[in-house]
Short mmCIF file of N, CA, C and O in Angstrom, two decimals:
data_model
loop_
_atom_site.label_atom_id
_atom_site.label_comp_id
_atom_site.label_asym_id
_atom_site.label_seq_id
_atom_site.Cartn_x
_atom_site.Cartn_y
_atom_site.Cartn_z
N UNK X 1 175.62 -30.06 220.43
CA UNK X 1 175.91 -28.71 219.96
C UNK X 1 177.23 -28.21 220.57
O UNK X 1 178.01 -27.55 219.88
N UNK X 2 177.50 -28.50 221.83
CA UNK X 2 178.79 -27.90 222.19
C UNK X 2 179.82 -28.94 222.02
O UNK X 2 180.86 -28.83 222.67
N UNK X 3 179.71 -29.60 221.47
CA UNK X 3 180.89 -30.76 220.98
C UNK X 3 181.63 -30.37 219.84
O UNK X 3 182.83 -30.50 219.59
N UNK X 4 180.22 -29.59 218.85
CA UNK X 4 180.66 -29.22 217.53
C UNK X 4 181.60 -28.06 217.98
O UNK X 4 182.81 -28.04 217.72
N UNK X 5 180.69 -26.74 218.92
CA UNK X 5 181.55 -25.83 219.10
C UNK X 5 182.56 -26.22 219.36
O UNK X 5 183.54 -26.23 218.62
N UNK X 6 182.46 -26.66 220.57
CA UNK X 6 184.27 -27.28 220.73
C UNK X 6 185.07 -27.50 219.94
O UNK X 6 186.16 -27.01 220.22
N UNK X 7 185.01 -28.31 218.57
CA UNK X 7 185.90 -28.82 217.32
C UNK X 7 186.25 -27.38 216.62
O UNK X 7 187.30 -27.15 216.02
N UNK X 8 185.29 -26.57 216.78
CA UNK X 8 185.42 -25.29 215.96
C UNK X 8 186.64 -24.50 216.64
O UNK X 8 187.75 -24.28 216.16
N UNK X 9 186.22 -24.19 217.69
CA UNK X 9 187.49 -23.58 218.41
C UNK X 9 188.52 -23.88 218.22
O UNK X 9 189.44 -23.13 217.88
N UNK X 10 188.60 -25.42 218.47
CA UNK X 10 189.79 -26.15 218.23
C UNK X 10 190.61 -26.37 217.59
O UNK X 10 191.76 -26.68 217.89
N UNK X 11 189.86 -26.16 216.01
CA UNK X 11 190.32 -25.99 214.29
C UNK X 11 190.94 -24.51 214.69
O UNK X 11 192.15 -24.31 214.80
N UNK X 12 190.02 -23.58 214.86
CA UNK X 12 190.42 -22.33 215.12
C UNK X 12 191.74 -21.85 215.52
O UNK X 12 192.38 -21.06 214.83
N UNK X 13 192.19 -22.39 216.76
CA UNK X 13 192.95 -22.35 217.50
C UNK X 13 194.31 -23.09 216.85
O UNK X 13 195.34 -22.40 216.79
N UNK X 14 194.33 -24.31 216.41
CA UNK X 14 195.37 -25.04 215.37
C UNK X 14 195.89 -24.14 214.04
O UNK X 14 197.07 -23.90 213.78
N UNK X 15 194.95 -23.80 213.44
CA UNK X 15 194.84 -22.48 212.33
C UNK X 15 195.68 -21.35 212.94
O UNK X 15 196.82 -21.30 212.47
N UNK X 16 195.47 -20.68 213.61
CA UNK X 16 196.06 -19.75 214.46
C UNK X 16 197.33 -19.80 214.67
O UNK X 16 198.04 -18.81 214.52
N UNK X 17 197.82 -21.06 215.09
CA UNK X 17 198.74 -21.52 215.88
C UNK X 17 199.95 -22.13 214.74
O UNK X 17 201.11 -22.35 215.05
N UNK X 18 199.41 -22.31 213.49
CA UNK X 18 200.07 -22.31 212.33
C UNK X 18 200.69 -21.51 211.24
O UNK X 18 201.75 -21.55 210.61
N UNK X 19 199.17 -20.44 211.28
CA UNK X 19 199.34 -19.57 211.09
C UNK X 19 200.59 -18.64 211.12
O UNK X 19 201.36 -18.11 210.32
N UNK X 20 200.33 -18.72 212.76
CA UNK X 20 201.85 -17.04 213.45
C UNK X 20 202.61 -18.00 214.06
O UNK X 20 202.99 -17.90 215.23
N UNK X 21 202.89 -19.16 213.15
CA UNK X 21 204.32 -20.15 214.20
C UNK X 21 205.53 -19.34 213.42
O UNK X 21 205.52 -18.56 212.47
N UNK X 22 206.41 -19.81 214.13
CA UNK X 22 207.96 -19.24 214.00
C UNK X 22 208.65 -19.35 212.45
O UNK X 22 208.93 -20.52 212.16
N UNK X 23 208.90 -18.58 211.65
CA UNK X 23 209.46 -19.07 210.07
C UNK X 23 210.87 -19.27 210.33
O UNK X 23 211.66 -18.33 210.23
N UNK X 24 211.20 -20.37 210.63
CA UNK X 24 212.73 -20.76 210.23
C UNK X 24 213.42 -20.78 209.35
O UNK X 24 213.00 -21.76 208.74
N UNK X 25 214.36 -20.33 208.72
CA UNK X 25 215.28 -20.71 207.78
C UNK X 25 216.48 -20.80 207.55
O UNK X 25 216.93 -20.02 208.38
N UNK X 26 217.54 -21.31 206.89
CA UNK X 26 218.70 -21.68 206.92
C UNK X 26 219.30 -21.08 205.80
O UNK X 26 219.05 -21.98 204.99
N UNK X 27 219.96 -20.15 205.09
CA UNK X 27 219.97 -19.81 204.02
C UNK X 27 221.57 -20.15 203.69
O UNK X 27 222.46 -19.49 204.22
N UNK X 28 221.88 -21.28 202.74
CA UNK X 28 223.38 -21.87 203.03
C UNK X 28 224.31 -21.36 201.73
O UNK X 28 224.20 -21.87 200.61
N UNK X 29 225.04 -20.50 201.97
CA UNK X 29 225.84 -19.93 200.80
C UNK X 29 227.13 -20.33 200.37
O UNK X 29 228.12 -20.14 201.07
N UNK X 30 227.18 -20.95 199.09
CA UNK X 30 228.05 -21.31 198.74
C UNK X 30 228.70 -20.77 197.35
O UNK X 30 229.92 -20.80 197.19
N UNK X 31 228.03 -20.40 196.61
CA UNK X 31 228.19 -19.33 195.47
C UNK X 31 229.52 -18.34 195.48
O UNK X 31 229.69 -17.47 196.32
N UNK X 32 230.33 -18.60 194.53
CA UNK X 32 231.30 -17.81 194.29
C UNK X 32 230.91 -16.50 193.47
O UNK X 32 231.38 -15.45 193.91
N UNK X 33 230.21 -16.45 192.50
CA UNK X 33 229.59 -15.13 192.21
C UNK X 33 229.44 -14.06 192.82
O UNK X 33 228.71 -14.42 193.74
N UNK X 34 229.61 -13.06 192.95
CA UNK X 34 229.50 -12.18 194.31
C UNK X 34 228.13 -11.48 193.69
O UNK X 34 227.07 -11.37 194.31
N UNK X 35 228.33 -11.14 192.66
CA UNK X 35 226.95 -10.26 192.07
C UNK X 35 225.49 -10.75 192.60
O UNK X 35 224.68 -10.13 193.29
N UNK X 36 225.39 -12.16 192.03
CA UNK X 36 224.79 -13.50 192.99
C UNK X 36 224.67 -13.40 194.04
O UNK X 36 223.59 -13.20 194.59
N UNK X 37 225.89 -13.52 194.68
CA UNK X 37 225.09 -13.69 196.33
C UNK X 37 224.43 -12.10 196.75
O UNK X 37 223.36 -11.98 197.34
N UNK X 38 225.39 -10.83 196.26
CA UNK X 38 224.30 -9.70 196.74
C UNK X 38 222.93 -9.55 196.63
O UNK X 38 222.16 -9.11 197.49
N UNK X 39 222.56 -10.11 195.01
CA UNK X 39 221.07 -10.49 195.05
C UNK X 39 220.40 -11.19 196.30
O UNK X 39 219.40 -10.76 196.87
N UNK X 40 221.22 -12.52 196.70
CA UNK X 40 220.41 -13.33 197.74
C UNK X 40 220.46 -12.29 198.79
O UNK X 40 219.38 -11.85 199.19
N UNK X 41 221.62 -11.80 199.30
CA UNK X 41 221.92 -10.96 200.68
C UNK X 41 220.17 -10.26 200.98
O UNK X 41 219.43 -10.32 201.96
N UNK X 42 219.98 -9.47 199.31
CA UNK X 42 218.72 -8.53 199.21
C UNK X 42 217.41 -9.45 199.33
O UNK X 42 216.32 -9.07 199.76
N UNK X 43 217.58 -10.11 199.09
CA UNK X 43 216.39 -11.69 199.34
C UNK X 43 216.27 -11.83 200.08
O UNK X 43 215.13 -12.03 200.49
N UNK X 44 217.59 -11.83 201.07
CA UNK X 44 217.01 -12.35 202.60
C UNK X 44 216.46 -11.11 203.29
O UNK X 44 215.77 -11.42 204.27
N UNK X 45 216.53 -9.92 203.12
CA UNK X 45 216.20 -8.94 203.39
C UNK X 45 214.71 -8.44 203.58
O UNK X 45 213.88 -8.13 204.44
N UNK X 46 214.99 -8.64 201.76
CA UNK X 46 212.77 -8.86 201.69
C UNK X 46 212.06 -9.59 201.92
O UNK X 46 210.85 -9.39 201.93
N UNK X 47 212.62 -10.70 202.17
CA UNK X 47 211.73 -11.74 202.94
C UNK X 47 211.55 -11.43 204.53
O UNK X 47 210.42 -11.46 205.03
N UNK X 48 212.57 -11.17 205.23
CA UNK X 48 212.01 -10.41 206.83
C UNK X 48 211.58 -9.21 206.38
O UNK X 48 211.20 -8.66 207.42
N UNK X 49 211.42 -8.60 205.65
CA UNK X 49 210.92 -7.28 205.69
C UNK X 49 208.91 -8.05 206.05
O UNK X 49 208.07 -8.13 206.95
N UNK X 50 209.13 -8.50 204.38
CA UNK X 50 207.66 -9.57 204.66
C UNK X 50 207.05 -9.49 206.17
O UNK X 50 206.31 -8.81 206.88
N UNK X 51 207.85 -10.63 206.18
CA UNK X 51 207.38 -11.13 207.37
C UNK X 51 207.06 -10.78 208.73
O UNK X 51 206.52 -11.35 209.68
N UNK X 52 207.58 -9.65 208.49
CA UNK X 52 207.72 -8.34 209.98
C UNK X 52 206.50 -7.80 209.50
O UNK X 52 205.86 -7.35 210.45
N UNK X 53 205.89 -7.66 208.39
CA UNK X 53 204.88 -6.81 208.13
C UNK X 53 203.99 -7.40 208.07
O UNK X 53 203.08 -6.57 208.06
N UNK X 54 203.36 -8.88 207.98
CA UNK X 54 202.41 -10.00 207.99
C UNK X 54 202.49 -10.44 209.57
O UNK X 54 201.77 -11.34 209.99
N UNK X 55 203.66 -9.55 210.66
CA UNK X 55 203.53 -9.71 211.92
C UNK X 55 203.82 -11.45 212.47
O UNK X 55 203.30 -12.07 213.40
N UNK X 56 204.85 -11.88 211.48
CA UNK X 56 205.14 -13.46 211.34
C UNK X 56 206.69 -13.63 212.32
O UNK X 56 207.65 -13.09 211.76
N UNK X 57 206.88 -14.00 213.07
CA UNK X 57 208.38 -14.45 213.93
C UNK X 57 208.61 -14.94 212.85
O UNK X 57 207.91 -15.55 212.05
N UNK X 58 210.27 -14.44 212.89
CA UNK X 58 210.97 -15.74 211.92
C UNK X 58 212.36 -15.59 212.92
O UNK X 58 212.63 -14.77 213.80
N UNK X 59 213.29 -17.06 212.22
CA UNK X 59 214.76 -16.89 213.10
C UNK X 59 215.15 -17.58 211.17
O UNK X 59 214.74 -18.40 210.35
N UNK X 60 216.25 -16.46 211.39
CA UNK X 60 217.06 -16.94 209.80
C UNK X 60 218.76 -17.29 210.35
O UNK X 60 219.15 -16.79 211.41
N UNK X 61 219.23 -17.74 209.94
CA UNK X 61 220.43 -18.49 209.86
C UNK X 61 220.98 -18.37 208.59
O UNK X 61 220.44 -18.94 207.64
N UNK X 62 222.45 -17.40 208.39
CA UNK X 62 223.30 -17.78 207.18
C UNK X 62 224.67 -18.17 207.18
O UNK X 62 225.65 -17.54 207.58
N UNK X 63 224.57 -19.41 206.64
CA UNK X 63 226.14 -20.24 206.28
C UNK X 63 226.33 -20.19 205.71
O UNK X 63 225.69 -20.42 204.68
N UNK X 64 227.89 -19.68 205.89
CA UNK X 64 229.09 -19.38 204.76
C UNK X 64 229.88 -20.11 204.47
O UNK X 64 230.76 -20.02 205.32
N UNK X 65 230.20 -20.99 203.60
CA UNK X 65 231.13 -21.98 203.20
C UNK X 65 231.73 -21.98 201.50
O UNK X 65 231.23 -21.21 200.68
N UNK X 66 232.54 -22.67 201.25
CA UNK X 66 233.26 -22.90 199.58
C UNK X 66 233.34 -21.46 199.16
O UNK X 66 233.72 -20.62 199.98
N UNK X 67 233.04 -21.16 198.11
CA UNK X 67 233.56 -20.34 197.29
C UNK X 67 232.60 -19.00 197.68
O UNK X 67 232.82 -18.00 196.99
N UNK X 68 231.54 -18.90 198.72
CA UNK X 68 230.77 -17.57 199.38
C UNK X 68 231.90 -17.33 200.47
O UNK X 68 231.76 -16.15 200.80
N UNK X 69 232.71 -17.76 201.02
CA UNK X 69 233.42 -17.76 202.09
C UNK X 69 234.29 -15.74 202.03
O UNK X 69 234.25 -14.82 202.85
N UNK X 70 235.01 -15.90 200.52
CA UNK X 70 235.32 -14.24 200.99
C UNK X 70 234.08 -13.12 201.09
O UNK X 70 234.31 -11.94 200.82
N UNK X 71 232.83 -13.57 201.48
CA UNK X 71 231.76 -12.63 202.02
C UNK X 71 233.15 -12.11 203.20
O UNK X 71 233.68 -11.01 203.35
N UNK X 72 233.31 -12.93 203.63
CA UNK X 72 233.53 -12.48 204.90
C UNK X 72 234.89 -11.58 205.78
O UNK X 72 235.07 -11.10 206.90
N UNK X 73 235.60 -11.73 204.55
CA UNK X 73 236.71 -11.46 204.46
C UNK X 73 236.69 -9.65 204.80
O UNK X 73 236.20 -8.99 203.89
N UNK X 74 237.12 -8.97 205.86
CA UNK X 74 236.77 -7.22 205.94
C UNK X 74 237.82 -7.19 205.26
O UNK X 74 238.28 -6.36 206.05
N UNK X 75 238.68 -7.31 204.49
CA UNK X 75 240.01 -6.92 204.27
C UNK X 75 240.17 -6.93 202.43
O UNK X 75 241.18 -6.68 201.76
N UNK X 76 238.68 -7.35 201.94
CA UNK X 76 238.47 -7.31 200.73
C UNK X 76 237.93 -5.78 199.84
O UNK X 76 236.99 -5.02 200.07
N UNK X 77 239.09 -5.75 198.68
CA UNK X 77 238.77 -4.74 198.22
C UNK X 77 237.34 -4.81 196.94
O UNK X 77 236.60 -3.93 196.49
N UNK X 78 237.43 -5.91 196.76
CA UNK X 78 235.83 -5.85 195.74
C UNK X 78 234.63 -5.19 196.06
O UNK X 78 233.97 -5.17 197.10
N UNK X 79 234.46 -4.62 194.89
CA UNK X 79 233.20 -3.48 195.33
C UNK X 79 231.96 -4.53 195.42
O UNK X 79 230.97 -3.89 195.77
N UNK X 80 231.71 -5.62 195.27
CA UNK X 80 230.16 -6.16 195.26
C UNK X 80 230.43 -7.21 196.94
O UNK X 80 229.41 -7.61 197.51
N UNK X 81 231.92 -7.57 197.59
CA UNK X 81 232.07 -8.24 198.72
C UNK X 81 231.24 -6.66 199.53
O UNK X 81 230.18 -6.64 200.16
N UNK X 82 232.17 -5.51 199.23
CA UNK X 82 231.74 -4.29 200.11
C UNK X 82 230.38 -4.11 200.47
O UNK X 82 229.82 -3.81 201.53
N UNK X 83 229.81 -4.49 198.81
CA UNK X 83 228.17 -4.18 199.28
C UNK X 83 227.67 -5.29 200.09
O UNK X 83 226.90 -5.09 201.02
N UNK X 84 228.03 -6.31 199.82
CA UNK X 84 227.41 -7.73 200.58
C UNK X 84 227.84 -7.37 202.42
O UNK X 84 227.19 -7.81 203.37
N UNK X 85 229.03 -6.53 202.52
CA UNK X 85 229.46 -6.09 204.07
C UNK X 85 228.22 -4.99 204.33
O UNK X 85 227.47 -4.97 205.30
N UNK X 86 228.22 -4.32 203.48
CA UNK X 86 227.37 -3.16 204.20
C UNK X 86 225.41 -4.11 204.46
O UNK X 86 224.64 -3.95 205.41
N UNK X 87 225.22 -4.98 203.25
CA UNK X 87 223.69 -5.72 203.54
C UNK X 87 223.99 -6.81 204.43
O UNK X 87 222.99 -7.27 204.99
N UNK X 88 225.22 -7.42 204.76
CA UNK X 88 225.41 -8.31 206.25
C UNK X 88 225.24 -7.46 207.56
O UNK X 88 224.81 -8.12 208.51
N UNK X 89 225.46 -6.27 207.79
CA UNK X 89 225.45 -5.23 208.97
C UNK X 89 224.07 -5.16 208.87
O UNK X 89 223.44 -5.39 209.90
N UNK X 90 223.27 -4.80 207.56
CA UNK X 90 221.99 -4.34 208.42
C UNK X 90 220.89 -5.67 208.06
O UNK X 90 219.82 -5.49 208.64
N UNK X 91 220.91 -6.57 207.47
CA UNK X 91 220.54 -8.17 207.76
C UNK X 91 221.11 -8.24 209.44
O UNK X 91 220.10 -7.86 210.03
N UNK X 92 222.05 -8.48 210.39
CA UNK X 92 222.30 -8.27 211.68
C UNK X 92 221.57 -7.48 212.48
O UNK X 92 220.73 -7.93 213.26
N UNK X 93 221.77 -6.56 212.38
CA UNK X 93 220.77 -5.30 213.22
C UNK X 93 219.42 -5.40 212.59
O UNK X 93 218.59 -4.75 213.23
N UNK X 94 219.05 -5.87 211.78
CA UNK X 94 217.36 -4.85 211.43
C UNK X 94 216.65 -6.27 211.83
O UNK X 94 215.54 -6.46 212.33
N UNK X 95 217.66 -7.22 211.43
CA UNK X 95 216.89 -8.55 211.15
C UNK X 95 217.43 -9.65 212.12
O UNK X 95 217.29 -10.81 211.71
N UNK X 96 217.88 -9.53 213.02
CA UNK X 96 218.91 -10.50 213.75
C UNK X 96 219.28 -11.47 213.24
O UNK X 96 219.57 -12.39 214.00
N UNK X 97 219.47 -11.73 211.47
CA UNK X 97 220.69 -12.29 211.09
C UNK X 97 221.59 -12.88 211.51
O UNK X 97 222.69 -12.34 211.64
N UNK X 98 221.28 -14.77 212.00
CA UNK X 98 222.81 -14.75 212.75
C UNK X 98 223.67 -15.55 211.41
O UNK X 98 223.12 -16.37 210.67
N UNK X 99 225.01 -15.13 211.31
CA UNK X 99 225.81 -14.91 210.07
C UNK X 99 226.56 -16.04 210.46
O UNK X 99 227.01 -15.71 211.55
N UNK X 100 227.02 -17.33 210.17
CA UNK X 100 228.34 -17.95 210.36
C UNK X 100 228.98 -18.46 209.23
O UNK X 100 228.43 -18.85 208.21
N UNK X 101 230.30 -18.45 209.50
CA UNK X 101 230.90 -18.61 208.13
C UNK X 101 231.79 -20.00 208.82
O UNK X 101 232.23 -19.93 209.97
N UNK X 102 231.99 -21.22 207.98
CA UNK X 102 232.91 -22.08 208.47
C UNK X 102 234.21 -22.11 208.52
O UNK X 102 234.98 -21.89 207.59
N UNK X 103 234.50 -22.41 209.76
CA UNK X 103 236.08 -22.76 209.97
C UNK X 103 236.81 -23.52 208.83
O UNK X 103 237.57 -22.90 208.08
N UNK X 104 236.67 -24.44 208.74
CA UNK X 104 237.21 -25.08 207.44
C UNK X 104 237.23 -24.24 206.37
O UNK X 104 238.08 -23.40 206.66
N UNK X 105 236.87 -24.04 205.50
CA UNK X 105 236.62 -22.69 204.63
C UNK X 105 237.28 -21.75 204.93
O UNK X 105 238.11 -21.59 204.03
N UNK X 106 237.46 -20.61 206.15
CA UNK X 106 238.03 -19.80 206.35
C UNK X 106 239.35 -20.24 206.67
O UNK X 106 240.12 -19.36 206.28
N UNK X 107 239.85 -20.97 207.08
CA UNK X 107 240.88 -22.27 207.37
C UNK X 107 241.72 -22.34 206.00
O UNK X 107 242.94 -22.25 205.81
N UNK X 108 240.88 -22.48 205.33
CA UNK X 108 241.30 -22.88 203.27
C UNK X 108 241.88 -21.51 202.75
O UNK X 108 242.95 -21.30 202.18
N UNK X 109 241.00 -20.72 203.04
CA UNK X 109 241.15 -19.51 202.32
C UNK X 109 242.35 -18.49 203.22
O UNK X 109 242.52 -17.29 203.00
N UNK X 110 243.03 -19.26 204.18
CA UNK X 110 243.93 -18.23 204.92
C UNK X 110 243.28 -17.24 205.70
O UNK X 110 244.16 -16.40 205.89
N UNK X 111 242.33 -16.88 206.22
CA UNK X 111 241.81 -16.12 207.00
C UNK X 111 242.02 -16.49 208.30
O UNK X 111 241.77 -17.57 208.84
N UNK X 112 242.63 -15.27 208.87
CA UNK X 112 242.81 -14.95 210.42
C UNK X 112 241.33 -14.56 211.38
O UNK X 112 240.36 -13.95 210.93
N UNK X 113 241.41 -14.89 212.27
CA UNK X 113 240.13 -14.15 213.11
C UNK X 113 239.97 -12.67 212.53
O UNK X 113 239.03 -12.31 211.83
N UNK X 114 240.89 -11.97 212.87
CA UNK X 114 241.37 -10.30 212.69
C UNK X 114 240.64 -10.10 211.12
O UNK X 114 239.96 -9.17 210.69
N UNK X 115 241.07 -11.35 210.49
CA UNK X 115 240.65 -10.93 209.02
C UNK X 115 238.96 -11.02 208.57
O UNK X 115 238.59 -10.68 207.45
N UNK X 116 238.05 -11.48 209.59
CA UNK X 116 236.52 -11.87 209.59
C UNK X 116 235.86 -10.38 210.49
O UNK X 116 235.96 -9.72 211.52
N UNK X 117 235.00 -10.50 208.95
CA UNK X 117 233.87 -9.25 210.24
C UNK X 117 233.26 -9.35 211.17
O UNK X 117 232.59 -10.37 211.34
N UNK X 118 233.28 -8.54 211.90
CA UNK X 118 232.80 -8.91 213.32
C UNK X 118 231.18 -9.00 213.24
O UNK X 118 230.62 -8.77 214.31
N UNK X 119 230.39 -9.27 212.19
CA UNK X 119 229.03 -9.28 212.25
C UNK X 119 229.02 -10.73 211.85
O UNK X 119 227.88 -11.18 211.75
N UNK X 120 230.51 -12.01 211.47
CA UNK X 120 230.13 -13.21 211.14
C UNK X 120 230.53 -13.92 212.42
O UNK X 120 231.56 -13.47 212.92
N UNK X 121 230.00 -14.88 213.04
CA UNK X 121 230.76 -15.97 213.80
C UNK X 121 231.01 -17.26 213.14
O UNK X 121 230.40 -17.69 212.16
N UNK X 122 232.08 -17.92 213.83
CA UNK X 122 232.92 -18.67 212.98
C UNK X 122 232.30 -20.12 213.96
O UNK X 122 232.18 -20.23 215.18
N UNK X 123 231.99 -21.07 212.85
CA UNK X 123 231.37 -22.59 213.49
C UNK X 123 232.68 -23.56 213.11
O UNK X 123 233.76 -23.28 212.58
N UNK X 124 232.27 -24.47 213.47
CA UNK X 124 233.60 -25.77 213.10
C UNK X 124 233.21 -26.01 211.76
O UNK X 124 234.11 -25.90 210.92
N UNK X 125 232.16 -26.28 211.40
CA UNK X 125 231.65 -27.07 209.97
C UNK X 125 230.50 -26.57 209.66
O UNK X 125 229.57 -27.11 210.26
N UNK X 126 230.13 -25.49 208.74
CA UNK X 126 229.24 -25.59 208.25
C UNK X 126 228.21 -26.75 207.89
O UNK X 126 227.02 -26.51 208.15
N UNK X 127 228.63 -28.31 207.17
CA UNK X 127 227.60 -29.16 206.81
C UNK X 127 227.09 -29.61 208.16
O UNK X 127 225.89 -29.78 208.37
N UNK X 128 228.10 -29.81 209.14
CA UNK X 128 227.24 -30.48 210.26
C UNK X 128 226.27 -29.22 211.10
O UNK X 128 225.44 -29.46 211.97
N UNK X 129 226.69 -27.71 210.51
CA UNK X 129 225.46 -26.90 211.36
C UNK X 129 224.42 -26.89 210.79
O UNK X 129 223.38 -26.95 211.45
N UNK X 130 224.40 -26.78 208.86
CA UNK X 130 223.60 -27.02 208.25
C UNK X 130 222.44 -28.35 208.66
O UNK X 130 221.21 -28.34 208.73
N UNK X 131 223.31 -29.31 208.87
CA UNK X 131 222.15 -30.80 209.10
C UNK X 131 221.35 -30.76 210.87
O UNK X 131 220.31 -31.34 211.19
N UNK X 132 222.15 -29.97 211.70
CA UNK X 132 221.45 -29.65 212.92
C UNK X 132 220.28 -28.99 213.13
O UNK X 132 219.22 -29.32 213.66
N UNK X 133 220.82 -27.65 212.40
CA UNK X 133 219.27 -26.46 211.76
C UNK X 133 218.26 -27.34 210.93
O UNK X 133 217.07 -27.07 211.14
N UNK X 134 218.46 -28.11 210.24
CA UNK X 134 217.45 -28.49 209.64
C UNK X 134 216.66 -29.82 210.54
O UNK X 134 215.45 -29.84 210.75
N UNK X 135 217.47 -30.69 210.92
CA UNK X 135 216.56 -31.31 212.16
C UNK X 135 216.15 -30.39 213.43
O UNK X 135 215.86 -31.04 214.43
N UNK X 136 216.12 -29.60 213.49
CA UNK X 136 215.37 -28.72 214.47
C UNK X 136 214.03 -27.60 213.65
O UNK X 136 213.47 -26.61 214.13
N UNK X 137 213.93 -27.99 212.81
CA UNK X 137 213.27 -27.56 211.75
C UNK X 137 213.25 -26.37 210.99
O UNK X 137 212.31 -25.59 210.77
N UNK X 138 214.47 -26.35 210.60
CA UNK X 138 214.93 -24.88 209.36
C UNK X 138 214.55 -25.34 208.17
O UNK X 138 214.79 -26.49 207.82
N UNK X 139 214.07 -24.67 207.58
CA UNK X 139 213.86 -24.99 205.82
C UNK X 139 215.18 -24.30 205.21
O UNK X 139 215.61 -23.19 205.50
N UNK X 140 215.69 -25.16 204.38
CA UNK X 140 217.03 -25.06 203.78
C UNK X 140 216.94 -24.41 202.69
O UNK X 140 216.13 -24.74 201.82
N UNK X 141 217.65 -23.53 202.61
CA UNK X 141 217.29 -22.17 201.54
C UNK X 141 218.91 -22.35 200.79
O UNK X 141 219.78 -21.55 201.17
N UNK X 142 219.26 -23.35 199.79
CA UNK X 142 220.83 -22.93 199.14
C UNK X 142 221.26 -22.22 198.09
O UNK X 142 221.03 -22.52 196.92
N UNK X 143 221.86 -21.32 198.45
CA UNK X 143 222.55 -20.40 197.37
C UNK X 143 224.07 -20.94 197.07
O UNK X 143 225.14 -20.75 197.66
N UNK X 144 223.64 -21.84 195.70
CA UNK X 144 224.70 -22.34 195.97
C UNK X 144 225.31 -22.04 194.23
O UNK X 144 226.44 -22.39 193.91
#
């Protein structure tokens, strides 16, 4: 009888432990569309909203590379980059959002440090951060 209990707990406890584990994700943007990516921006949004409310940890990760790259650009006058600036600030703060946009890419596109918002940090390569996050176990989310 207490062998069984034991297994029960044990299921219990695994369940549990699966349950409220950490939601990783990688959300990799490559999409030149801007209309597009504001949708995703709002995606990633409601999905931690979710998940804050189902009381679930998550750690999200967004890479910026190819043709998503003027997300990042503060110096852009397009009204749908603007909105994607104002849902990158509060994806950062509400959601700890960490934002990176690739060097290479920003490299391509002529961008100065001065010229990147200060809510993105800048990696060497997006594909090789992309393939790191995901062997550490991010589920790869591409907006591409």
């Amino acid at each position: 009888k207490g062998y069984i209990m034991k297994k029960i707990l044990v299921s219990f406890v695994m369940l549990f432990s699966i349950l409220s584990a950490e939601q990783k994700a990688v959300f990799d943007c490559a999409a030149g569309d801007m209309k597009f990516v504001l949708t995703r921006m709002k995606l990633i949004d409601m999905t931690a909203k979710e998940l804050k409310q189902k009381n679930i940890p998550y750690d999200f990760v967004l890479t910026i590379h190819s043709k998503c790259t003027p997300i990042v650009n503060k110096k852009s006058d397009n009204k749908d980059i603007k909105a994607i600036h104002q849902k990158l600030t509060q994806l950062k703060r509400e959601h700890n959002v960490k934002i990176e946009a690739c060097k290479i890419a920003t490299n391509k596109f002529g961008y100065k440090k001065d010229d990147i918002i200060s809510e993105a940090d800048i990696v060497k390569n997006s594909i090789t951060r992309v393939i790191q996050l995901q062997n550490s176990g991010y589920a790869l989310i591409p907006y591409h």
